[in-house]
Amino acid sequence: MRTNLSHSAKLTSIKDIARVARVSHSTVSRALSNSPLVNQKTAEKIRRIARDSGYRASAVARSLVTRRSHTIGVVVTNIADPFVAGVVSGIEETAEGHGFSVFLANSNAEPEREVRVVRSFEERRVDGIIVTASRVGARYVPLLSNMRVPIVLLNNQHPSQFAHSVMIANIQASLDATRHLIELGHRRIAYLGDRGGHQSETERFTGYRQALEAAGLRLNRRLVTQGDGKPEAAKGAMAHLLALPQPPTAVFCYNDLSALGAIRQIRDSGLHVPGDISVVGFDDLYISQYMDPPLTTVRQPMRQMGCMAMQTLLDIFAEAESGHDIKVPGELIVRASTAPPKEKS
Amino acid sequence: MRTNLSHSAKLTSIKDIARVARVSHSTVSRALSNSPLVNQKTAEKIRRIARDSGYRASAVARSLVTRRSHTIGVVVTNIADPFVAGVVSGIEETAEGHGFSVFLANSNAEPEREVRVVRSFEERRVDGIIVTASRVGARYVPLLSNMRVPIVLLNNQHPSQFAHSVMIANIQASLDATRHLIELGHRRIAYLGDRGGHQSETERFTGYRQALEAAGLRLNRRLVTQGDGKPEAAKGAMAHLLALPQPPTAVFCYNDLSALGAIRQIRDSGLHVPGDISVVGFDDLYISQYMDPPLTTVRQPMRQMGCMAMQTLLDIFAEAESGHDIKVPGELIVRASTAPPKEKS
DNA sequence: CGCCTGATTGCACACGTGTGCAATAAGCCA
DNA sequence: TGGCTTATTGCACACGTGTGCAATCAGGCG
């Protein structure tokens, strides 16, 4: 036995309340928004009626007249990606705190779907859009250039002149991570990247390279290899590194999932982490602290980055137009997957 | 130099197009919805103008008059939970495929926030609501009983008469998992639960108990312990089990994260998995296949469950009112964390 | 030529809320 | 008592789209 007062049952509106309270709907509207323009007594009476009748104001109608939907759209490559989920969590948190609701849409990294989703957001009349970790990049420009709502890109391909952005400081963070390995005494340090060719990838490699340079180490191209950001491919790439005549004593990985795959390959080859090889990741996923050994990695403040992206939109809504190209510093978290090398090289 | 034609720039509406095309707005409306009531030639002309002017229909205005927003609300405890993220991914997938947009909101497992969020969804005039993994349970009844939109509960506390539901078949799946251990030859099998007291918890314990019964094994209360669904607490619980005079030879864990903590504790105690102790999880998170050793666990088809929940709503919208209390079977995935016990007990 | 049919279009209203402006009432002061 | 100020309320329109109904027009047929 289910309560199924099918959708046709018309909800109580502001006019219904007006009829009961014997006032005009204008007065009800004002009373419910606590306008000082309405008599205190009648206002209370109206609010009581509204409460008793289970009235729910229609945000739809309100949006139509105020031209503000108090709604934002978030387009992500894949919500199942833990980094993305963390970011969205932060976005939703501050959005809810400011009376905004968030539309979520996956793009599955398919450009045409991404475009379709953005179009749908425009029709929904969202007040702003946040795009996370998209690979669309340049294809976006025509779409963005005649965008009618502010857009914030988060860790995106090519933050352009048309949009605001929040990005992790990839270069500096990677530099720190690599320097950590150098300071431990490592000299043959490999880089296990992501052949996807994101901007993040390029930047993280740059940080790696700069750290080597600063320490007077030569960049060895044979120690640079590519996975695809997932454990399986990283395993293969790691196997390749281990097969070198002079294998590395440490690996800096594009992300934690790659590090996970690398560690498994190292184990499978009968070697130990960090005894034989040190491993550093990037992201600091929730599980990284529980990996075996606990992973040394660069923490991306995912939630915080989501908050900042949303805050950027809120600032724009409030006309507080300031520089909105934020670089968020990463934080090196040293755990047990790194140690000094066994042998001097 | 940013394009910031602030929000006041009024968008082109159906009326603007009508003016250009020298017809009434009604005709434009019909042309854009491919109504056969409009002349083919003028229809094409109108559509061309719409395309050239970058017209975007207002879903807000349309929702107001059609009383259908083509929108659903999804309330989750925490989007950063990988199970939840998988479910949401499935929901969004089928929603997008049917022209629906999804509002996402976290409840953080705070009942009052959950209620606030549902209220907000009502104001947004969503066509339906999906609630995932809520612990609110009984407190929900008053909220649900005068709900005006259909609601689907997914792996929820107490699927009530007021709502439809999609649930994993906890009892059967847990029974399968435990039987797997029994068939391997284990006799002292522990249960590492979640003291949170979800319905899932109770059911998974029931499956464990039934498997023991069916095999003629006595339920040993000392082998039943509680964590909180996260690795840290599971570590503690596992330490407790290992300290028993007769420690178990196998552990069935409430979820994969608990299993992760259990494995770490077993390692820290100088024992091996599965050599000394076998471990089974529940969920089959993405990382579980990459754990060391790869985890034997019960796969919850997260995406598929999300799809089913959304499909249930779609059925209800289409008036196809059939029994909507779906039990989804779990699938036991046997990997390397389980093996026959060393010693006969 | 007049009537009927079908195609095409516009009028007018509706959806639920917000708000500028005028209208009314009440209170105050000279 | 008359005029002014202030508090309170309602009228009327707007937001952008959908749709029932009437109106108009063209064409065909008797």
Short mmCIF file of C-alpha atoms (C1' of nucleotides) in Angstrom, two decimals, chain A residues 14-29 31 38 42-43 45-46 49, chain D residues 8-11:
data_model
loop_
_atom_site.label_atom_id
_atom_site.label_comp_id
_atom_site.label_asym_id
_atom_site.label_seq_id
_atom_site.Cartn_x
_atom_site.Cartn_y
_atom_site.Cartn_z
CA ILE A 14 1.19 31.41 -2.69
CA LYS A 15 -2.30 32.20 -3.94
CA ASP A 16 -3.91 29.40 -1.98
CA ILE A 17 -2.39 30.83 1.16
CA ALA A 18 -3.54 34.30 0.18
CA ARG A 19 -7.12 33.08 -0.13
CA VAL A 20 -7.09 31.53 3.32
CA ALA A 21 -5.44 34.55 4.91
CA ARG A 22 -7.75 36.95 3.07
CA VAL A 23 -4.93 38.98 1.64
CA SER A 24 -3.38 39.39 -1.78
CA HIS A 25 -0.69 37.06 -3.01
CA SER A 26 1.73 39.98 -2.94
CA THR A 27 1.39 40.25 0.78
CA VAL A 28 2.01 36.55 1.16
CA SER A 29 5.11 36.80 -0.99
CA ALA A 31 5.55 37.93 4.41
CA VAL A 38 4.07 43.81 5.94
CA THR A 42 -0.53 39.36 9.52
CA ALA A 43 2.97 38.22 8.63
CA LYS A 45 -0.51 34.58 10.59
CA ILE A 46 0.57 33.99 7.01
CA ILE A 49 -0.72 29.03 7.54
"C1'" DT D 8 0.09 48.64 5.06
"C1'" DT D 9 -2.00 46.58 1.21
"C1'" DG D 10 -3.50 45.51 -3.49
"C1'" DC D 11 -3.16 46.12 -8.56
#
